[in-house]
Coordinates of C-alpha atoms in Angstrom, one line a residue:
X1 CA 27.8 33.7 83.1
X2 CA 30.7 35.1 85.6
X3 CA 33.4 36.3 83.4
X4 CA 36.5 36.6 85.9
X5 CA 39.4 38.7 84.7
X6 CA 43.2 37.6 84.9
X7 CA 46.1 40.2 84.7
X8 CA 46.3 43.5 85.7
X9 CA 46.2 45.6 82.4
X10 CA 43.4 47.2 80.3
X11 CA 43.6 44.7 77.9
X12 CA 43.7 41.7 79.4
X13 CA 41.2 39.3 77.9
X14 CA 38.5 37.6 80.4
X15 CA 38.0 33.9 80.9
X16 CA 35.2 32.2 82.4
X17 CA 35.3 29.9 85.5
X18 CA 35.5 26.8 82.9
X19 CA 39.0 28.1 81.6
X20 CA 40.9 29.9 84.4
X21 CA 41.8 26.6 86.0
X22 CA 44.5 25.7 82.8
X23 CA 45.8 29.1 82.7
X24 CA 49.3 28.3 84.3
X25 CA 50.3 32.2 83.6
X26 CA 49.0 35.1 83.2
X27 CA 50.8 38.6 84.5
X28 CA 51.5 42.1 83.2
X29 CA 55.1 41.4 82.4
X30 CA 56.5 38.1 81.7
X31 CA 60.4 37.1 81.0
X32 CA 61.4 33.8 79.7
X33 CA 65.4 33.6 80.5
X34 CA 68.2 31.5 79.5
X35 CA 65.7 29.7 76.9
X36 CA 66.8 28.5 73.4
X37 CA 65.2 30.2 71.0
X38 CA 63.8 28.4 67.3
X39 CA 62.0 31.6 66.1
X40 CA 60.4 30.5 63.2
X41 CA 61.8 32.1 60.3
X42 CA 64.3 28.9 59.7
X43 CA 67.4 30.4 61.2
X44 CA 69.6 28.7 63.0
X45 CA 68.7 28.2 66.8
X46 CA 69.8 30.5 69.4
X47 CA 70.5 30.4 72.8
X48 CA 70.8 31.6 76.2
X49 CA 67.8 34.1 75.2
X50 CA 65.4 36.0 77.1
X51 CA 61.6 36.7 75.4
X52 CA 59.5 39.4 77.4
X53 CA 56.1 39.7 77.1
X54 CA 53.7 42.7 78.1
X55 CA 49.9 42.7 77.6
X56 CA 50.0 40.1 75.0
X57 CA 52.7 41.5 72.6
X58 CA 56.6 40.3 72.4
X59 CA 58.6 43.3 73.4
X60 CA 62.3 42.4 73.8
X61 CA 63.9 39.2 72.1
X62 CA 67.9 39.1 72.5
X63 CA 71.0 37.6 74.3
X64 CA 69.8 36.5 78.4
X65 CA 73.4 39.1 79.2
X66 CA 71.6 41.7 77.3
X67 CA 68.0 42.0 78.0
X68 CA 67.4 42.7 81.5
X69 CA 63.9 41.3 83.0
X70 CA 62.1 44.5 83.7
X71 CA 61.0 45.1 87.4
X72 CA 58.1 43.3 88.4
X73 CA 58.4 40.6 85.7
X74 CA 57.0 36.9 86.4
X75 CA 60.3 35.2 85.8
X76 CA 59.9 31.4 83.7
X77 CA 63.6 30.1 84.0
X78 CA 64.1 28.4 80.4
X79 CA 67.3 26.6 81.3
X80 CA 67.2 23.6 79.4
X81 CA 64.4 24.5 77.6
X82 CA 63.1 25.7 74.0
X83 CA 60.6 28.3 72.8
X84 CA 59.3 28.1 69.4
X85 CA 56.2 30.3 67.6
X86 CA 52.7 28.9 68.2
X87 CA 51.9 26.8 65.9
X88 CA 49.8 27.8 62.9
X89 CA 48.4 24.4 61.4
X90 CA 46.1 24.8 57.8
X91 CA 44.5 21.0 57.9
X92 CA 42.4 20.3 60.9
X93 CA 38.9 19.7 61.9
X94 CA 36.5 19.6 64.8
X95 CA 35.7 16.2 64.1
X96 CA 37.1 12.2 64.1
X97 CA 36.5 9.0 62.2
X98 CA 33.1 7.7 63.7
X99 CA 31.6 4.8 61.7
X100 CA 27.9 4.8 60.5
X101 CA 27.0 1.4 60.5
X102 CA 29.1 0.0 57.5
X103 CA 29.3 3.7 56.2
X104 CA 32.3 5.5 56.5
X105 CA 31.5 9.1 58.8
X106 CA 32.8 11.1 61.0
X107 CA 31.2 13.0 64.0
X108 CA 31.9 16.5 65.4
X109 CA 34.4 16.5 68.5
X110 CA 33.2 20.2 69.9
X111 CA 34.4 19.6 73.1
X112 CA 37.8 17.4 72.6
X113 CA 39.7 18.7 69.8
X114 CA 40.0 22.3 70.4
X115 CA 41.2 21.9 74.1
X116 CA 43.7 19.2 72.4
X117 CA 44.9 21.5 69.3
X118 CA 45.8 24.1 72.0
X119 CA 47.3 21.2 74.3
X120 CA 49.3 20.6 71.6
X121 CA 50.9 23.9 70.7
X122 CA 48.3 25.1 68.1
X123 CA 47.5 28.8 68.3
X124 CA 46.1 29.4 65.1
X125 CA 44.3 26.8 62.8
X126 CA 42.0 26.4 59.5
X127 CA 39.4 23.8 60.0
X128 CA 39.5 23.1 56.3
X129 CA 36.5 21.6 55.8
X130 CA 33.3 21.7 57.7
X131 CA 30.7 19.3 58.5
X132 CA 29.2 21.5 60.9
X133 CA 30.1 24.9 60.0
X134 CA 27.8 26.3 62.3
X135 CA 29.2 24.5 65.4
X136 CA 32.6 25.7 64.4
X137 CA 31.6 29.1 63.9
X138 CA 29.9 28.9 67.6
X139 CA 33.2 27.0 69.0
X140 CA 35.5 30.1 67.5
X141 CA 33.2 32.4 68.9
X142 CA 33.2 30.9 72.5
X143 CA 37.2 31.2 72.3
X144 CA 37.2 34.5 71.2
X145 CA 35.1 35.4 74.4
X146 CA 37.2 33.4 76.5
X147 CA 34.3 30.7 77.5
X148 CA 36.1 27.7 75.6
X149 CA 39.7 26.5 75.4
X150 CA 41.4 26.2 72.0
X151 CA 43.3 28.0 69.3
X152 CA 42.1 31.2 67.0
X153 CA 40.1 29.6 64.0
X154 CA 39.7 30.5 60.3
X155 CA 36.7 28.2 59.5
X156 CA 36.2 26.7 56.7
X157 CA 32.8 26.4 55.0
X158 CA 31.2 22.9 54.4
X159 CA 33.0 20.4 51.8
X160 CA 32.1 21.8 48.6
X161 CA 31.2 18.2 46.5
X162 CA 29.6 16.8 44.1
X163 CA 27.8 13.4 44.6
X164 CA 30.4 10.8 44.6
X165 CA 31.0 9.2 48.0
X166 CA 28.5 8.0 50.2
X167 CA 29.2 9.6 53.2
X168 CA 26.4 10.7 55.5
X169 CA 28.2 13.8 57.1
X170 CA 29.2 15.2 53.6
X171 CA 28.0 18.5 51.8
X172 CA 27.2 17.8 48.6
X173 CA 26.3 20.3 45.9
X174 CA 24.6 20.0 42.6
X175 CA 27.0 22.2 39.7
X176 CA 28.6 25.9 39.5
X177 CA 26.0 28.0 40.2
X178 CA 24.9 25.7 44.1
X179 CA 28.9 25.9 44.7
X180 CA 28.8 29.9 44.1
X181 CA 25.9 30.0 46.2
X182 CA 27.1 28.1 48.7
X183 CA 30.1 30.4 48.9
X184 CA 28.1 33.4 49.2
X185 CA 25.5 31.9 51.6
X186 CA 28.3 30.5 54.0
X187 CA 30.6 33.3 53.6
X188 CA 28.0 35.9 55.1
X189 CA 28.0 33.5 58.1
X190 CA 31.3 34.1 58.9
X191 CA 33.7 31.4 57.4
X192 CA 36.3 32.6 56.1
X193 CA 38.2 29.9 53.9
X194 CA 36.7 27.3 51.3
X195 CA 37.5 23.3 49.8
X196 CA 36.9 21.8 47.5
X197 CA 36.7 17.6 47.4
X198 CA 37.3 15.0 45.1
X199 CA 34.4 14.9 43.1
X200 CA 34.1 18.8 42.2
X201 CA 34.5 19.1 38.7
X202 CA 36.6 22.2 36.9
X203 CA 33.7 24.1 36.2
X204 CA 32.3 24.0 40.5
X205 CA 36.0 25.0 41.3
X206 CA 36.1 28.4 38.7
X207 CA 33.1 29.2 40.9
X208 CA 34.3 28.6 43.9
X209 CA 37.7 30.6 43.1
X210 CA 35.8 33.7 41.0
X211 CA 33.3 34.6 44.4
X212 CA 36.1 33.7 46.9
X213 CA 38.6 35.8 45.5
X214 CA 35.8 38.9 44.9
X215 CA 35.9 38.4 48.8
X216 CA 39.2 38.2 49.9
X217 CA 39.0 34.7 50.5
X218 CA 41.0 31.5 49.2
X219 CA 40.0 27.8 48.1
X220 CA 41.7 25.0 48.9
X221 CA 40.8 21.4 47.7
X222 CA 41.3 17.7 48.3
X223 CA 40.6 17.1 44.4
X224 CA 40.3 14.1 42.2
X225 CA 38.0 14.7 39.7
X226 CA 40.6 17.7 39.0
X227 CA 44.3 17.6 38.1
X228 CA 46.7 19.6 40.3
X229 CA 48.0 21.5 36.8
X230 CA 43.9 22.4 36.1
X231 CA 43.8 23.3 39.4
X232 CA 46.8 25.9 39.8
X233 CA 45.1 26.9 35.9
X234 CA 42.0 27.6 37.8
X235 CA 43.6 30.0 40.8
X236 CA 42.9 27.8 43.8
X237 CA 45.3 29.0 46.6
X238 CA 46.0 25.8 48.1
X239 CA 46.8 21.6 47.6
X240 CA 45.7 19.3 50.6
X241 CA 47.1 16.2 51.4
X242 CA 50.9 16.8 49.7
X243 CA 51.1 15.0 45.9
X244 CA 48.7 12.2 47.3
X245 CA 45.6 13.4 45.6
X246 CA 47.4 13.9 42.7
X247 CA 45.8 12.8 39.3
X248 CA 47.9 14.1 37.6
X249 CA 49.9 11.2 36.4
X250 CA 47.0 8.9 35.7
X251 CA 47.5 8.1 32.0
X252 CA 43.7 6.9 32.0
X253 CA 42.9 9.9 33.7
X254 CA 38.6 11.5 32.2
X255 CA 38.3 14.5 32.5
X256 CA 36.5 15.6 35.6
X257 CA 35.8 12.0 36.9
X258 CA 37.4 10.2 39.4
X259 CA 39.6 6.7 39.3
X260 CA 40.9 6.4 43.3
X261 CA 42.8 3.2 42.2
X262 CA 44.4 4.1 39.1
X263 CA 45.2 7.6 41.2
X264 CA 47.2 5.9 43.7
X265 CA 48.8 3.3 41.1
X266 CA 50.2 5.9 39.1
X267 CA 51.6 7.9 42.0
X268 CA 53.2 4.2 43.1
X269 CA 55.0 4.2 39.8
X270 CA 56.1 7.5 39.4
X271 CA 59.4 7.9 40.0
X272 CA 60.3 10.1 43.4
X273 CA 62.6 12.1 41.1
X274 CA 60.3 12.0 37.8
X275 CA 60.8 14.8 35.7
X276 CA 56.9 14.8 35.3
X277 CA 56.5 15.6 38.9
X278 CA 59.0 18.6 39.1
X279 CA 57.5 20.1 35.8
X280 CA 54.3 19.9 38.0
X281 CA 55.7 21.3 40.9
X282 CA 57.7 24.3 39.1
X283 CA 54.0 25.2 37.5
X284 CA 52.2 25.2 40.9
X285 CA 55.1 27.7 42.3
X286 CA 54.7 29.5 39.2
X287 CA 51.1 30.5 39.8
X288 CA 51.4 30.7 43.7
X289 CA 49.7 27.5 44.9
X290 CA 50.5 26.4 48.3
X291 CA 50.7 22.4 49.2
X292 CA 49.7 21.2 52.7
X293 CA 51.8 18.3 54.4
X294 CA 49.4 16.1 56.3
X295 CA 52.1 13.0 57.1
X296 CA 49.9 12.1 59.9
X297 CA 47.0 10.5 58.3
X298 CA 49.1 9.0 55.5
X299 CA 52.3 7.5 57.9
X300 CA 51.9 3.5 57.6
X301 CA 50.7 1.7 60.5
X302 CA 53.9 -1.6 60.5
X303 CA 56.7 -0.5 63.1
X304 CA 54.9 2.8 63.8
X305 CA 52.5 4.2 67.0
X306 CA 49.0 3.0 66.7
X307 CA 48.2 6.9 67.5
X308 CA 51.1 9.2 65.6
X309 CA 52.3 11.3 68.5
X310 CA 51.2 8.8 71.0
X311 CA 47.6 9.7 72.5
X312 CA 45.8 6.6 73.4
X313 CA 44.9 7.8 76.6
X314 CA 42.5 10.5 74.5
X315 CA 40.4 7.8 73.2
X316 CA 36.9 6.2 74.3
X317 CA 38.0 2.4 74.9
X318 CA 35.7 1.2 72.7
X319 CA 36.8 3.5 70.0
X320 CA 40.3 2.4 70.6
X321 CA 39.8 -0.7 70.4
X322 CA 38.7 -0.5 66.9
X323 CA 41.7 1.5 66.0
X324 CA 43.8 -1.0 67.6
X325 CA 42.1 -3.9 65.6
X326 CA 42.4 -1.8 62.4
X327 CA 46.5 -0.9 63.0
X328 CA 47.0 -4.3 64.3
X329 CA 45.9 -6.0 60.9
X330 CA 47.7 -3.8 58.7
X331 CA 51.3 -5.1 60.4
X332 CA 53.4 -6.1 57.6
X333 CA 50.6 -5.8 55.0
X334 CA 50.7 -2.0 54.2
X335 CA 54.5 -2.5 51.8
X336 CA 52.7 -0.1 49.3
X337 CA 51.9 2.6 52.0
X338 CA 55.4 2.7 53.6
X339 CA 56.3 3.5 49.9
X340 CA 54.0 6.1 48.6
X341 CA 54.6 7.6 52.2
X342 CA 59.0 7.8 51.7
X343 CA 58.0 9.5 48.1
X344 CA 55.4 11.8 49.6
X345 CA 58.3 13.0 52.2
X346 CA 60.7 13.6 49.8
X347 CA 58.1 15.2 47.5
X348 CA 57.0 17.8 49.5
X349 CA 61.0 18.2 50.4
X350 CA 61.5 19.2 46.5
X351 CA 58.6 21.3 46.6
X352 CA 60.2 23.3 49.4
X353 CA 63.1 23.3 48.1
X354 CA 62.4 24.5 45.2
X355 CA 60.4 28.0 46.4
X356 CA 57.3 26.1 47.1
X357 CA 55.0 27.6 49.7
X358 CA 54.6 24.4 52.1
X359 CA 52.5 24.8 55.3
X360 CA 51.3 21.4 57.4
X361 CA 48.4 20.2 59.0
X362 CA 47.0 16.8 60.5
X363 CA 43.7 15.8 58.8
X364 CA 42.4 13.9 62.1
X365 CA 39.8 11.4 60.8
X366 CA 40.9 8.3 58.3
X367 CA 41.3 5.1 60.1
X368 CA 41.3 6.7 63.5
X369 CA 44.4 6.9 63.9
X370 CA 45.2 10.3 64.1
X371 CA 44.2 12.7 67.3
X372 CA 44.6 16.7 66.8
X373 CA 47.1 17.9 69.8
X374 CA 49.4 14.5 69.5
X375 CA 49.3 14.3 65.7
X376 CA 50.5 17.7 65.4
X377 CA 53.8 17.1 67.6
X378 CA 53.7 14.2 65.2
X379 CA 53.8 16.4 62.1
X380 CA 57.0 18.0 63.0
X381 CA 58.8 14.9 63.5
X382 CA 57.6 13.6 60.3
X383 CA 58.8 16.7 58.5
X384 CA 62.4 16.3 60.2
X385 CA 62.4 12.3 59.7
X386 CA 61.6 13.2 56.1
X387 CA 64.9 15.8 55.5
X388 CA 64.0 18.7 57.0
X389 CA 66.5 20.6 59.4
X390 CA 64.5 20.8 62.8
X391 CA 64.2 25.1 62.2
X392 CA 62.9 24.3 58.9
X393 CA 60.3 22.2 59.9
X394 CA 59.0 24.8 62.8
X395 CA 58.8 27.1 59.6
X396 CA 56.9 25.1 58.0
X397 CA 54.4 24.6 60.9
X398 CA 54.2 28.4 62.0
X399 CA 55.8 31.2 59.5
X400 CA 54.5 29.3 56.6
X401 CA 51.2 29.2 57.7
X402 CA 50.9 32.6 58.9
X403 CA 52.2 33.8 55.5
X404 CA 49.4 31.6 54.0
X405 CA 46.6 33.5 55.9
X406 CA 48.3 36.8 55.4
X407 CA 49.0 37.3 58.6
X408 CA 52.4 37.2 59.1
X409 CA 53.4 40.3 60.4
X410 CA 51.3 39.4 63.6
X411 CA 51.6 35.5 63.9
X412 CA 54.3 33.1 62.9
X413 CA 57.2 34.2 64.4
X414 CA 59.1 35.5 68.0
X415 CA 60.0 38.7 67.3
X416 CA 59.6 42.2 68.8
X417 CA 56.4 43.3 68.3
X418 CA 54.2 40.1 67.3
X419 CA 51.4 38.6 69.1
X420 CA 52.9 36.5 72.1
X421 CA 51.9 32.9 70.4
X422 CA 54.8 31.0 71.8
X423 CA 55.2 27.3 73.0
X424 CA 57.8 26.3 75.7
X425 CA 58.7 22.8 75.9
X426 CA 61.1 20.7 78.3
X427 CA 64.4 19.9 76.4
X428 CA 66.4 20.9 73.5
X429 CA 64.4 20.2 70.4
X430 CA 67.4 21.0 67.8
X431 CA 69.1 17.7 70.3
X432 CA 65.7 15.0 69.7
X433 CA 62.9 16.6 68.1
X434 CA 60.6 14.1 70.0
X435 CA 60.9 16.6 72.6
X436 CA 58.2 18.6 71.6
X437 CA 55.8 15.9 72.8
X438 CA 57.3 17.8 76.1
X439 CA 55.6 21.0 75.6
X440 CA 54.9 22.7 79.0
X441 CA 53.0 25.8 78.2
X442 CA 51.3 27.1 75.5
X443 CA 51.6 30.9 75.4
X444 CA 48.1 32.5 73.5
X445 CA 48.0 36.2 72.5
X446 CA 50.7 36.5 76.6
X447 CA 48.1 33.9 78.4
X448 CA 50.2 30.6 79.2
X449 CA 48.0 27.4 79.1
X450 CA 49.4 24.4 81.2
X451 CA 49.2 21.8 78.5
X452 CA 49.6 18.6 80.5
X453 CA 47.1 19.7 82.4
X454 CA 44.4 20.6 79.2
X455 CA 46.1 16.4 77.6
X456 CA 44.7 15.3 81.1
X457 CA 41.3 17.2 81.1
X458 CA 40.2 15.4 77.6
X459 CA 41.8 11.7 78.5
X460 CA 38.7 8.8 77.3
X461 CA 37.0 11.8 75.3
X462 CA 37.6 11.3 72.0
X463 CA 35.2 9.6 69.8
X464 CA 32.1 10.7 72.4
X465 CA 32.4 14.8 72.6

């Protein structure tokens, strides 16, 4: 296939015909002026700043009257305008909610969702969880070489489960010694990160976490069968889904079996300032577990978007109309969800607060409603709607993550000498955070992506590729 090269340096990276058309720019030297700044390390927002990239690195940051453009520079006037860090998100998935018959499933959106991630401000991104690991491995791949629009990807390997829900599309494994070797075997493929789900007991998980962490790899889990305290006991690196999988505070609780009822009742009556729940929290910091916010999938559907961060034009009509039939009869009937949800925010708030480790993601698959690109603008508001300061929440959504991957002193942040990851968007988001859902350009490793244009290249997609 024709590779065609944009830029003029050594080091410019090659795209294929099927990419170069949303590449808004792409130069040797590019200056941002007059831009307000949110940099990602939570400081307060600056402004009146100039950014200038060369061959894909960041190599001045300061005051627009005291960085001068060097000669030759593209010139992107930021007036009225805010850069943040590209956005480093640790729950998605090449896939969406697609029904088998009267089964719940979910089908891979190869095509879609990493052009919509990217859209969306995403420049780095754990799938965490496969259910084809071997199409995400090929999709990372294809972005890497520039044939394929989307963010960089640390895949995760295949759900590591024990037999518990009947779902067609999930991995199941049968005790310690298949989850080890399913680990080793998917590992010298090429992922790089590894879940476990609800029905892996304590024993699967010590696997998991004993050959992942002889590799230099981490575990993360959607858990059930475990508690959160066995689980920071255990070493896993990382809690999906905030405090809502938490067992924790079922007093009927087996051990290593699962009660998805009693699970949620218990979290219903906990108290959002229990005592229980900040012992639990102080012991995860304690032994460095980090807890993912995925709002999006859990915000409740009365008063609120059908798709969090807008997006219907994204979906196959007939897949939207089943979302729509689904949001539309949970109006005024979800009182328990709108609940759970205000003690979730505030949750994951103390958890922050309190030295916690908390990065974000968007889980796109549940009732449909959720759509990787719009969802993830939608993360960030929930955060800030939830008490986080607007630079906190960009933290949370870039720094964080990077730190979480260990690769912070590349990614996460707009300073001199990182990768050029950086998303300009129309407005002042410290003003209305809803302006992200403005974003212009999406700058990957110095390339800029025109992401209206990448929204409008995926519009009836989702739910069919």
């Amino acid at each position: 296939m024709l590779l065609v090269c944009l830029g003029l340096t050594s080091v410019a990276q090659q795209f294929t015909p099927q990419v170069t058309p949303f590449i808004r720019v792409n130069a040797p030297i590019i200056a941002i002026t007059h831009v307000k700044l949110i940099d990602g390390t939570g400081s307060p927002a600056r402004t009146d700043q100039t950014i200038v990239i060369e061959a894909g690195k960041i190599t001045m940051v300061g005051n627009a009257n005291t960085i001068k453009p060097p000669a030759g520079a593209q010139i992107i006037d930021g007036t009225g305008k805010t850069v943040i860090p590209g956005l480093v998100m640790l729950h998605e998935h090449m896939y969406y909610t697609m029904p088998a018959g009267t089964f719940f499933n979910i089908a891979e959106m190869p095509y879609s969702f990493p052009r919509l991630y990217l859209a969306g401000g995403v420049t780095t991104a754990r799938t965490a969880g496969s259910i084809e690991p071997q199409t995400d491995l090929a999709i990372k791949k294809l972005i890497t070489d520039g044939k394929m629009i989307g963010p960089d990807l640390d895949v995760t390997a295949p759900y590591i489960e024990e037999q518990g829900y009947d779902i067609p599309a999930l991995n199941v494994i049968k005790g310690p010694e298949d989850a080890a070797a399913t680990v080793k075997f998917w590992a010298d493929r090429g992922c790089t990160s590894f879940k476990m789900y609800v029905h892996a007991t304590k024993a699967d998980m010590a696997a998991v976490v004993k050959e992942a962490h002889k590799r230099h790899m981490k575990v993360t889990g959607h858990i059930g069968a475990v508690t959160y305290h066995e689980a920071a006991e255990t070493g896993i690196d990382d809690l999906e889904h905030g405090f809502m999988a938490s067992s924790d505070f079922d007093s009927l609780k087996t051990e290593d079996k699962v009660n998805d009822n009693e699970e949620r009742q218990s979290l219903l009556k906990l108290d959002v300032n229990s005592p229980k729940m900040k012992s639990l929290q102080q012991y995860m910091i304690s032994k460095h577990v980090a807890l993912t916010s995925t709002l999006t999938v859990f915000e409740p559907s009365t008063g609120r978007e059908m798709i969090p961060g807008g997006g219907e034009v994204a979906l196959l009509p007939e897949v939207k109309d089943m979302v729509e039939k689904k949001w539309q009869a949970a109006q005024n009937r979800d009182q328990s969800t709108v609940a759970l949800f205000k003690k979730e925010q505030a949750w994951e708030k103390q958890y922050y607060d309190m030295g916690g480790l908390l990065v974000a993601g968007t889980y796109p698959t549940g009732a449909g409603r959720v759509v990787s690109g719009y969802s993830n603008h939608r993360e960030i508001e929930l955060l800030v709607e939830g008490g986080f300061s607007v630079e906190q929440a960009i933290k949370i959504c870039t720094l964080n993550g990077a730190v979480y991957l260990d690769r912070q002193k590349e990614i996460g942040t707009i300073a001199t000498g990182k990768r050029a990851d950086i998303v300009l968007t129309d407005g002042d988001l410290t003003q209305d955070i809803k302006n992200i859902r403005k974003t212009e350009i999406v700058f990957k490793n110095g390339v800029g992506f025109d992401s209206q244009k990448i929204f409008d290249s995926v519009k009836g997609h989702v739910g069919m590729n």
